[in-house]
Amino acid sequence: MGGATMEPGAFERLSPSRFVSLVFPNPQPGHPYADSLRVAVLDSPLPTPVPPPCTAAMLVPPGREDDWIFSTAAGHLQLLLSSSSENRPLARLLLVGDVPSSSAKPYYRPQSDPDSDRLLRFQQCLLPLILALSPKAAFCDGLPEIPFLSFEDDVLRLTPVERLVGPAAGEMLVEDVELDRSPSAMPELRRRLRFKRMPNLVQSQVRLVLDSSSSNPGSFRPETGSLVQPYLKPMVAGLSLIAPEVGRQVRSGLMPRALCVGVGGGALLMSLRSSFGFDVVGIEADDVVLNVARQHFGLADDGFLKVGVGDGLVLIKYLSTLKTGQDLNSIHGVSDHNFVALLGDHSSGFDAVMVDLDSEDPGSGVYAPPLEFPERSILMDVRTILKDHGIVVVNVIPPCASFYKQMIDAFGKVFAELYEIDVGNGENYVLVASVSPIGIAASHTEDPFLNKLKEVVGDRYVGAVRRIC
């Protein structure tokens, strides 16, 4: 046994959030796993369930052992949480696979599925080890059944492009992937950004298309403003609620303005600028993420698309304080940010504030926005910096029903109306809150801006906007 050194009987007890990685000889060496196996053991951070606690095992797909989803405690935790259910919460999850290497390697999914009989024999060979690593309480009703869970995604090929470390986001990976779109479409090439602290969550992604301007045949470039991240089209569809007002501004020669809190790869900002003619300001907490967006995802600053580094919530407070004429010295942390050059003249307010921020604590699971965002003081500041017809559009990943209800209640107390778009992926919702009552004007079918929205995001999401408060 390699890796960590454990006291005898250490695994008999559950210890919340304990993560241990061990190395054992492979009881059935050869295809598809090497002579040595890495076995990672993670106990759930949640309270220990009523006995017997449920333990499960998962085989790491061969070739994916370097992927942070399987090689880190953060990725392991998300696998445990996503594999749990209300009726069967997992107390411990074991991952079994090859030993990760020191550097990420390209991955190619095998063209044929593994031999099911051979896989079953391998699982049976592992069973004594799995039982030995199960908590003692699991045996209270006799020998427990330990299910082998399967991991499936749509990645056919994965090529690491660059690994970087940012002061706020930490270690991150830019990767090119080929995704399975069968049976309805051909495989699709995308560029993605993932953070090591939350590797199961794709932070940003854009479609890759052939670069006709390149002298290198077969080279690809990011498709500017492509909205392939599942919740981005619904976020843009939220603008349909203010389509008549935005259309009037455009016809009078005024550019609509948007503040994007959270930049990532910049696809949303580029779409607002290039497809809809918005004057866009973006704020991102990590300068390395901004550099990645420019270098790898096609983000292009210009006079009407400006991005800066800073705390988005501090920027909102700064703008609100400017608009109400209060003392800027009262804002904690504002001295650390050079907002003046970034903002220009935005004293008239924004037509839309687009919020795409997720939690920074992987131990609490994946959720968005951060817990502090729905605080009344922050929502009041957001309302202050919006125009009278303005809206705030928020990507929401609720970890539980109570979180989502609290979000809805908080927005309902500050804004005139609240709308929802179900992204349809079982994970994301988009909330759209308006400063003033929308009325029926937003349904005007002849509005050019609304027609452009439908062209870019489709009728499906524009038609999915429904009032909930």
Coordinates of C-alpha atoms in Angstrom, one line a residue:
M1 CA 0.0 0.0 0.0
G2 CA 1.4 3.5 -1.0
G3 CA 0.2 7.1 -0.8
A4 CA -1.0 8.0 2.7
T5 CA -0.2 6.1 5.9
M6 CA -3.3 5.3 8.0
E7 CA -3.8 3.9 11.5
P8 CA -5.3 0.4 11.6
G9 CA -9.1 0.6 11.6
A10 CA -9.1 4.2 10.4
F11 CA -11.7 3.6 7.8
E12 CA -14.1 1.9 10.2
R13 CA -15.3 5.3 11.2
L14 CA -16.8 8.0 9.0
S15 CA -15.0 11.4 9.3
P16 CA -16.8 14.3 7.5
S17 CA -14.8 15.6 4.5
R18 CA -11.9 13.2 5.1
F19 CA -10.1 12.6 1.8
V20 CA -7.4 10.0 1.5
S21 CA -5.5 8.7 -1.6
L22 CA -3.9 5.3 -1.5
V23 CA -2.0 3.1 -4.0
F24 CA -2.6 -0.7 -4.1
P25 CA -1.4 -3.4 -6.4
N26 CA -3.9 -4.2 -9.1
P27 CA -5.5 -7.6 -8.4
Q28 CA -6.1 -8.0 -12.1
P29 CA -3.2 -6.2 -13.9
G30 CA -3.5 -5.4 -17.5
H31 CA -6.0 -3.8 -19.8
P32 CA -7.6 -1.3 -19.1
Y33 CA -5.6 -0.4 -15.8
A34 CA -1.9 -0.5 -15.0
D35 CA -0.2 -2.7 -12.3
S36 CA -0.8 -0.1 -9.6
L37 CA -4.2 1.4 -8.7
R38 CA -5.0 4.7 -7.0
V39 CA -7.9 4.3 -4.6
A40 CA -9.2 7.6 -3.3
V41 CA -11.6 7.6 -0.3
L42 CA -13.9 10.6 0.5
D43 CA -16.4 10.8 3.3
S44 CA -19.3 13.1 2.8
P45 CA -19.2 16.5 4.5
L46 CA -22.9 16.1 5.4
P47 CA -24.1 14.7 8.7
T48 CA -23.8 10.9 9.1
P49 CA -27.0 9.3 8.0
V50 CA -29.0 6.8 10.0
P51 CA -27.2 3.4 9.8
P52 CA -26.4 1.6 7.7
P53 CA -24.5 4.4 5.8
C54 CA -24.3 4.0 2.0
T55 CA -20.9 3.4 0.4
A56 CA -20.3 3.3 -3.4
A57 CA -17.4 2.9 -5.7
M58 CA -16.7 4.4 -9.1
L59 CA -14.1 3.3 -11.7
V60 CA -12.2 6.2 -13.2
P61 CA -12.5 6.0 -17.1
P62 CA -9.2 4.8 -18.4
G63 CA -7.2 7.8 -19.6
R64 CA -9.1 10.3 -17.5
E65 CA -7.0 9.8 -14.3
D66 CA -5.2 13.1 -14.7
D67 CA -8.5 15.0 -15.0
W68 CA -9.2 17.2 -11.9
I69 CA -12.7 15.7 -11.8
F70 CA -11.1 12.4 -10.6
S71 CA -7.7 13.4 -9.2
T72 CA -8.7 16.2 -6.7
A73 CA -10.7 16.3 -3.5
A74 CA -12.9 19.0 -5.0
G75 CA -13.8 16.9 -8.1
H76 CA -14.3 13.9 -5.9
L77 CA -16.7 15.8 -3.7
Q78 CA -18.8 16.9 -6.6
L79 CA -19.0 13.3 -7.8
L80 CA -20.2 12.2 -4.4
L81 CA -22.8 15.0 -4.1
S82 CA -24.1 14.5 -7.6
S83 CA -24.3 10.7 -7.1
S84 CA -26.3 11.1 -3.9
S85 CA -30.1 11.3 -3.7
E86 CA -32.5 12.2 -0.9
N87 CA -33.5 8.5 -0.6
R88 CA -29.9 7.2 -0.8
P89 CA -27.3 9.8 0.4
L90 CA -23.8 8.6 0.0
A91 CA -21.7 8.6 3.1
R92 CA -18.5 7.5 1.4
L93 CA -17.4 7.3 -2.3
L94 CA -14.3 5.4 -3.5
L95 CA -12.7 6.2 -6.8
V96 CA -10.5 3.5 -8.4
G97 CA -8.3 4.1 -11.4
D98 CA -4.8 4.5 -12.7
V99 CA -2.3 6.7 -10.8
P100 CA -2.4 10.2 -12.1
S101 CA 0.7 11.6 -13.8
S102 CA 2.4 14.9 -12.9
S103 CA 1.1 16.7 -16.1
A104 CA -2.1 16.5 -18.0
K105 CA -2.1 14.3 -21.1
P106 CA -4.5 14.3 -24.1
Y107 CA -7.5 12.0 -23.8
Y108 CA -9.2 10.0 -26.5
R109 CA -12.3 8.0 -25.7
P110 CA -11.9 4.3 -26.7
Q111 CA -13.9 3.6 -29.9
S112 CA -15.4 0.5 -28.4
D113 CA -17.1 -0.1 -25.0
P114 CA -15.1 -2.2 -22.5
D115 CA -15.9 -5.9 -22.3
S116 CA -18.7 -6.1 -19.8
D117 CA -17.7 -9.6 -18.6
R118 CA -14.1 -8.5 -18.1
L119 CA -15.3 -5.4 -16.3
L120 CA -17.5 -7.4 -14.0
R121 CA -14.7 -9.7 -13.1
F122 CA -12.5 -6.7 -12.3
Q123 CA -15.1 -5.3 -10.0
Q124 CA -15.4 -8.6 -8.3
C125 CA -11.7 -8.7 -7.8
L126 CA -11.9 -5.3 -6.2
L127 CA -14.7 -6.2 -3.8
P128 CA -12.6 -7.4 -0.9
L129 CA -10.6 -4.1 -1.0
I130 CA -13.8 -2.0 -1.3
L131 CA -15.3 -3.8 1.7
A132 CA -12.2 -3.3 3.7
L133 CA -12.4 0.4 3.1
S134 CA -16.1 0.6 4.0
P135 CA -17.2 2.0 7.4
K136 CA -18.0 -0.6 10.1
A137 CA -21.5 0.7 10.5
A138 CA -22.3 -0.4 6.9
F139 CA -22.1 -4.0 8.2
C140 CA -24.8 -3.6 10.9
D141 CA -27.3 -5.6 8.8
G142 CA -24.8 -8.0 7.3
L143 CA -22.6 -7.8 4.3
P144 CA -23.4 -4.5 2.5
E145 CA -24.1 -4.2 -1.2
I146 CA -21.5 -1.8 -2.7
P147 CA -22.7 -0.5 -6.0
F148 CA -20.2 0.5 -8.7
L149 CA -21.4 3.8 -10.2
S150 CA -20.6 4.8 -13.8
F151 CA -19.3 8.1 -15.0
E152 CA -20.5 9.3 -18.5
D153 CA -20.1 12.6 -20.3
D154 CA -20.0 13.7 -23.9
V155 CA -16.2 14.2 -24.2
L156 CA -14.7 12.3 -27.1
R157 CA -11.3 14.0 -27.1
L158 CA -9.6 16.4 -24.7
T159 CA -6.4 18.3 -25.4
P160 CA -4.9 20.5 -22.7
V161 CA -4.0 23.9 -24.1
E162 CA -2.5 25.8 -21.1
R163 CA -2.4 25.6 -17.4
L164 CA -2.2 28.8 -15.4
V165 CA -2.6 30.1 -11.9
G166 CA -4.6 33.2 -11.0
P167 CA -4.6 35.2 -7.8
A168 CA -8.4 34.8 -7.3
A169 CA -9.4 31.8 -9.3
G170 CA -6.3 29.7 -8.5
E171 CA -5.1 27.0 -10.8
M172 CA -7.1 26.8 -14.1
L173 CA -7.0 24.8 -17.3
V174 CA -7.7 25.9 -20.9
E175 CA -8.6 22.8 -22.9
D176 CA -9.9 21.9 -26.4
V177 CA -12.6 19.2 -26.5
E178 CA -14.5 17.3 -29.1
L179 CA -18.0 16.6 -27.8
D180 CA -20.3 13.8 -28.9
R181 CA -23.5 15.3 -30.3
S182 CA -25.0 12.0 -31.8
P183 CA -27.4 11.0 -32.9
S184 CA -28.7 14.5 -33.9
A185 CA -25.5 16.1 -35.0
M186 CA -21.8 15.7 -35.9
P187 CA -19.2 16.0 -33.1
E188 CA -18.5 19.6 -32.1
L189 CA -15.2 21.3 -31.2
R190 CA -15.1 23.6 -28.2
R191 CA -12.6 25.5 -26.1
R192 CA -13.3 25.4 -22.3
L193 CA -12.0 26.9 -19.2
R194 CA -12.1 25.1 -15.9
F195 CA -10.9 25.9 -12.4
K196 CA -9.2 23.3 -10.2
R197 CA -11.2 24.4 -7.1
M198 CA -14.4 23.4 -8.9
P199 CA -13.3 21.1 -11.9
N200 CA -16.7 19.6 -12.6
L201 CA -18.1 23.0 -13.5
V202 CA -17.2 24.4 -16.9
Q203 CA -16.6 28.1 -16.3
S204 CA -16.6 29.2 -19.9
Q205 CA -16.8 27.6 -23.3
V206 CA -16.9 28.7 -26.9
R207 CA -17.3 26.9 -30.2
L208 CA -14.2 26.4 -32.3
V209 CA -14.5 27.0 -36.1
L210 CA -12.1 26.7 -39.0
D211 CA -9.8 29.7 -39.3
S212 CA -10.0 30.6 -43.0
S213 CA -7.5 33.5 -42.5
S214 CA -4.8 31.2 -41.2
S215 CA -1.9 30.0 -43.4
N216 CA -2.0 26.8 -41.4
P217 CA -4.6 24.4 -42.9
G218 CA -6.8 22.8 -40.3
S219 CA -6.3 25.5 -37.7
F220 CA -9.2 26.7 -35.6
R221 CA -10.3 29.9 -33.9
P222 CA -12.9 30.7 -31.2
E223 CA -16.3 31.7 -32.7
T224 CA -16.8 35.2 -31.5
G225 CA -19.7 35.6 -29.1
S226 CA -20.9 32.0 -29.5
L227 CA -23.4 31.3 -26.7
V228 CA -22.8 27.5 -26.1
Q229 CA -22.7 27.7 -22.3
P230 CA -26.2 26.4 -21.4
Y231 CA -27.4 29.4 -19.5
L232 CA -26.1 32.2 -21.7
K233 CA -28.8 32.1 -24.3
P234 CA -31.5 32.3 -21.6
M235 CA -29.7 35.2 -20.0
V236 CA -29.7 37.1 -23.3
A237 CA -33.3 36.1 -23.8
G238 CA -34.1 38.0 -20.6
L239 CA -33.4 41.2 -22.6
S240 CA -36.7 40.6 -24.5
L241 CA -38.5 42.2 -21.5
I242 CA -36.9 45.6 -22.4
A243 CA -36.8 45.1 -26.1
P244 CA -39.2 48.1 -26.9
E245 CA -37.1 50.5 -24.7
V246 CA -33.8 49.3 -26.1
G247 CA -35.2 49.5 -29.7
R248 CA -36.3 53.2 -29.0
Q249 CA -32.8 54.0 -27.8
V250 CA -31.1 52.4 -30.9
R251 CA -33.5 54.3 -33.3
S252 CA -32.6 57.6 -31.6
G253 CA -28.9 57.0 -31.9
L254 CA -28.2 55.9 -28.3
M255 CA -26.3 52.7 -27.4
P256 CA -27.9 50.5 -24.8
R257 CA -25.5 49.9 -21.8
A258 CA -24.8 46.6 -20.0
L259 CA -22.7 45.8 -16.9
C260 CA -21.5 42.2 -16.8
V261 CA -20.4 41.1 -13.3
G262 CA -18.2 38.1 -14.0
V263 CA -16.4 37.9 -17.4
G264 CA -15.0 34.4 -17.7
G265 CA -14.2 33.7 -21.3
G266 CA -16.1 36.8 -22.4
A267 CA -18.7 35.1 -24.7
L268 CA -21.6 37.0 -23.1
L269 CA -19.9 40.3 -23.4
M270 CA -18.9 39.7 -27.0
S271 CA -22.4 38.7 -28.0
L272 CA -23.9 41.8 -26.4
R273 CA -21.4 44.0 -28.2
S274 CA -21.2 42.3 -31.6
S275 CA -24.8 41.0 -32.0
F276 CA -26.8 43.7 -30.2
G277 CA -24.7 46.8 -30.3
F278 CA -24.4 47.3 -26.5
D279 CA -21.9 49.5 -24.8
V280 CA -20.5 46.9 -22.4
V281 CA -18.5 47.1 -19.2
G282 CA -17.2 43.9 -17.6
I283 CA -15.7 43.3 -14.2
E284 CA -13.7 40.2 -13.4
A285 CA -12.0 39.3 -10.1
D286 CA -8.9 37.7 -11.7
D287 CA -6.6 39.4 -14.2
V288 CA -5.3 36.0 -15.4
V289 CA -8.8 35.0 -16.3
L290 CA -9.1 38.2 -18.4
N291 CA -5.8 37.4 -20.1
V292 CA -7.1 33.9 -20.9
A293 CA -10.3 35.4 -22.3
R294 CA -8.3 37.6 -24.6
Q295 CA -5.7 35.1 -25.7
H296 CA -7.8 31.9 -25.9
F297 CA -11.5 32.9 -26.2
G298 CA -11.6 35.8 -28.6
L299 CA -12.4 38.6 -26.1
A300 CA -11.6 41.9 -27.8
D301 CA -11.7 45.2 -25.9
D302 CA -12.6 48.3 -27.8
G303 CA -14.1 51.7 -27.1
F304 CA -17.5 50.2 -26.4
L305 CA -16.4 47.0 -24.7
K306 CA -14.2 47.6 -21.6
V307 CA -13.2 45.0 -19.0
G308 CA -11.4 45.5 -15.7
V309 CA -10.2 43.7 -12.7
G310 CA -12.0 44.0 -9.4
D311 CA -14.7 42.9 -7.1
G312 CA -18.0 43.1 -8.9
L313 CA -20.0 43.8 -5.8
V314 CA -17.7 46.6 -4.8
L315 CA -18.1 48.1 -8.3
I316 CA -21.9 48.0 -8.0
K317 CA -21.6 49.8 -4.6
Y318 CA -19.2 52.3 -6.1
L319 CA -21.6 53.1 -9.0
S320 CA -24.6 53.3 -6.6
T321 CA -22.6 55.7 -4.3
L322 CA -21.7 57.9 -7.3
K323 CA -25.2 58.1 -8.5
T324 CA -26.6 59.0 -5.0
G325 CA -23.9 61.5 -4.3
Q326 CA -22.6 59.7 -1.1
D327 CA -19.1 59.7 0.2
L328 CA -16.9 57.2 -1.8
N329 CA -14.6 56.9 1.3
S330 CA -17.3 54.9 3.0
I331 CA -16.9 52.0 0.5
H332 CA -14.6 49.3 1.9
G333 CA -12.0 48.2 -0.7
V334 CA -12.8 50.8 -3.4
S335 CA -9.3 52.3 -3.1
D336 CA -7.9 49.0 -4.5
H337 CA -9.8 49.4 -7.8
N338 CA -9.3 51.8 -10.7
F339 CA -12.9 52.1 -11.7
V340 CA -12.7 55.6 -13.3
A341 CA -11.0 54.6 -16.5
L342 CA -13.1 51.5 -16.8
L343 CA -16.5 53.1 -16.5
G344 CA -16.3 56.4 -18.4
D345 CA -19.6 58.2 -18.1
H346 CA -22.2 55.8 -16.9
S347 CA -24.0 58.3 -14.7
S348 CA -27.2 57.7 -16.6
G349 CA -27.3 54.1 -15.5
F350 CA -27.5 50.7 -17.2
D351 CA -30.2 49.1 -19.2
A352 CA -29.1 45.7 -17.9
V353 CA -26.9 44.3 -15.3
M354 CA -25.9 40.7 -16.1
V355 CA -24.6 38.6 -13.1
D356 CA -22.7 35.4 -13.7
L357 CA -20.9 34.7 -10.4
D358 CA -20.6 31.3 -8.7
S359 CA -19.5 30.3 -5.2
E360 CA -15.8 30.2 -4.4
D361 CA -16.1 27.5 -1.7
P362 CA -15.9 24.0 -3.3
G363 CA -16.7 22.4 0.0
S364 CA -20.2 23.8 -0.1
G365 CA -21.0 22.4 -3.6
V366 CA -21.7 24.2 -6.8
Y367 CA -24.1 27.1 -6.4
A368 CA -24.6 30.6 -7.9
P369 CA -24.7 33.5 -7.2
P370 CA -22.7 33.9 -4.0
L371 CA -24.6 33.9 -0.8
E372 CA -24.1 37.6 -0.2
F373 CA -25.5 38.7 -3.5
P374 CA -29.2 38.5 -2.6
E375 CA -28.7 40.8 0.5
R376 CA -31.1 43.7 0.5
S377 CA -28.3 46.3 0.5
I378 CA -26.7 44.8 -2.6
L379 CA -29.9 44.4 -4.5
M380 CA -30.8 48.1 -3.6
D381 CA -27.5 49.1 -5.1
V382 CA -28.2 47.1 -8.3
R383 CA -31.6 48.8 -8.6
T384 CA -30.0 52.2 -8.1
I385 CA -27.6 51.8 -11.0
L386 CA -30.3 50.7 -13.5
K387 CA -32.3 52.9 -15.6
D388 CA -36.1 53.2 -14.9
H389 CA -36.8 50.5 -17.4
G390 CA -33.7 48.5 -16.5
I391 CA -33.4 44.8 -15.5
V392 CA -30.9 42.6 -13.7
V393 CA -30.4 39.2 -15.1
V394 CA -28.8 36.5 -12.8
N395 CA -27.6 33.0 -13.5
V396 CA -28.8 30.8 -10.6
I397 CA -27.6 27.4 -9.6
P398 CA -29.7 26.6 -6.5
P399 CA -28.1 24.0 -4.2
C400 CA -31.5 23.4 -2.6
A401 CA -35.1 24.5 -2.9
S402 CA -34.9 26.8 0.2
F403 CA -31.9 28.7 -1.4
Y404 CA -34.0 29.4 -4.5
K405 CA -37.0 30.4 -2.6
Q406 CA -34.9 32.9 -0.5
M407 CA -33.5 34.3 -3.7
I408 CA -37.0 34.9 -5.1
D409 CA -38.3 36.4 -1.9
A410 CA -35.3 38.8 -1.7
F411 CA -35.7 40.0 -5.3
G412 CA -39.4 40.4 -4.9
K413 CA -39.0 42.8 -2.0
V414 CA -36.7 45.1 -4.0
F415 CA -37.8 45.0 -7.6
A416 CA -41.2 45.6 -9.3
E417 CA -41.5 42.3 -11.1
L418 CA -39.5 39.1 -11.2
Y419 CA -39.3 36.6 -14.1
E420 CA -37.8 33.2 -14.5
I421 CA -36.3 31.1 -17.4
D422 CA -35.8 27.4 -16.8
V423 CA -32.6 26.6 -18.7
G424 CA -33.8 23.0 -19.0
N425 CA -30.6 21.2 -17.9
G426 CA -31.8 20.4 -14.4
E427 CA -29.2 22.7 -12.9
N428 CA -29.5 26.4 -14.0
Y429 CA -32.3 28.9 -13.8
V430 CA -32.2 32.5 -14.9
L431 CA -33.9 35.2 -12.8
V432 CA -34.8 38.6 -14.4
A433 CA -35.9 41.4 -12.1
S434 CA -37.2 44.7 -13.4
V435 CA -37.1 48.2 -11.8
S436 CA -40.5 49.1 -13.2
P437 CA -43.5 47.0 -14.3
I438 CA -42.9 45.6 -17.7
G439 CA -46.5 45.4 -18.9
I440 CA -47.4 43.8 -22.2
A441 CA -45.1 46.0 -24.4
A442 CA -42.4 43.3 -24.3
S443 CA -44.5 41.0 -26.4
H444 CA -44.5 43.3 -29.4
T445 CA -43.6 41.0 -32.2
E446 CA -42.6 43.6 -34.8
D447 CA -39.8 45.1 -32.6
P448 CA -36.5 44.8 -34.5
F449 CA -34.4 44.3 -31.4
L450 CA -36.8 41.5 -30.3
N451 CA -36.5 39.9 -33.7
K452 CA -32.7 40.0 -33.5
L453 CA -32.9 38.4 -30.1
K454 CA -35.0 35.5 -31.5
E455 CA -32.6 35.1 -34.3
V456 CA -29.6 34.8 -32.0
V457 CA -31.1 32.8 -29.0
G458 CA -34.2 31.2 -30.6
D459 CA -37.9 31.5 -29.9
R460 CA -37.6 28.7 -27.3
Y461 CA -35.9 30.8 -24.6
V462 CA -37.7 34.1 -25.5
G463 CA -41.0 32.2 -25.1
A464 CA -39.8 30.6 -21.9
V465 CA -39.7 33.9 -19.9
R466 CA -42.5 33.7 -17.3
R467 CA -43.4 36.0 -14.5
I468 CA -43.2 34.5 -11.0
C469 CA -43.5 37.6 -8.8

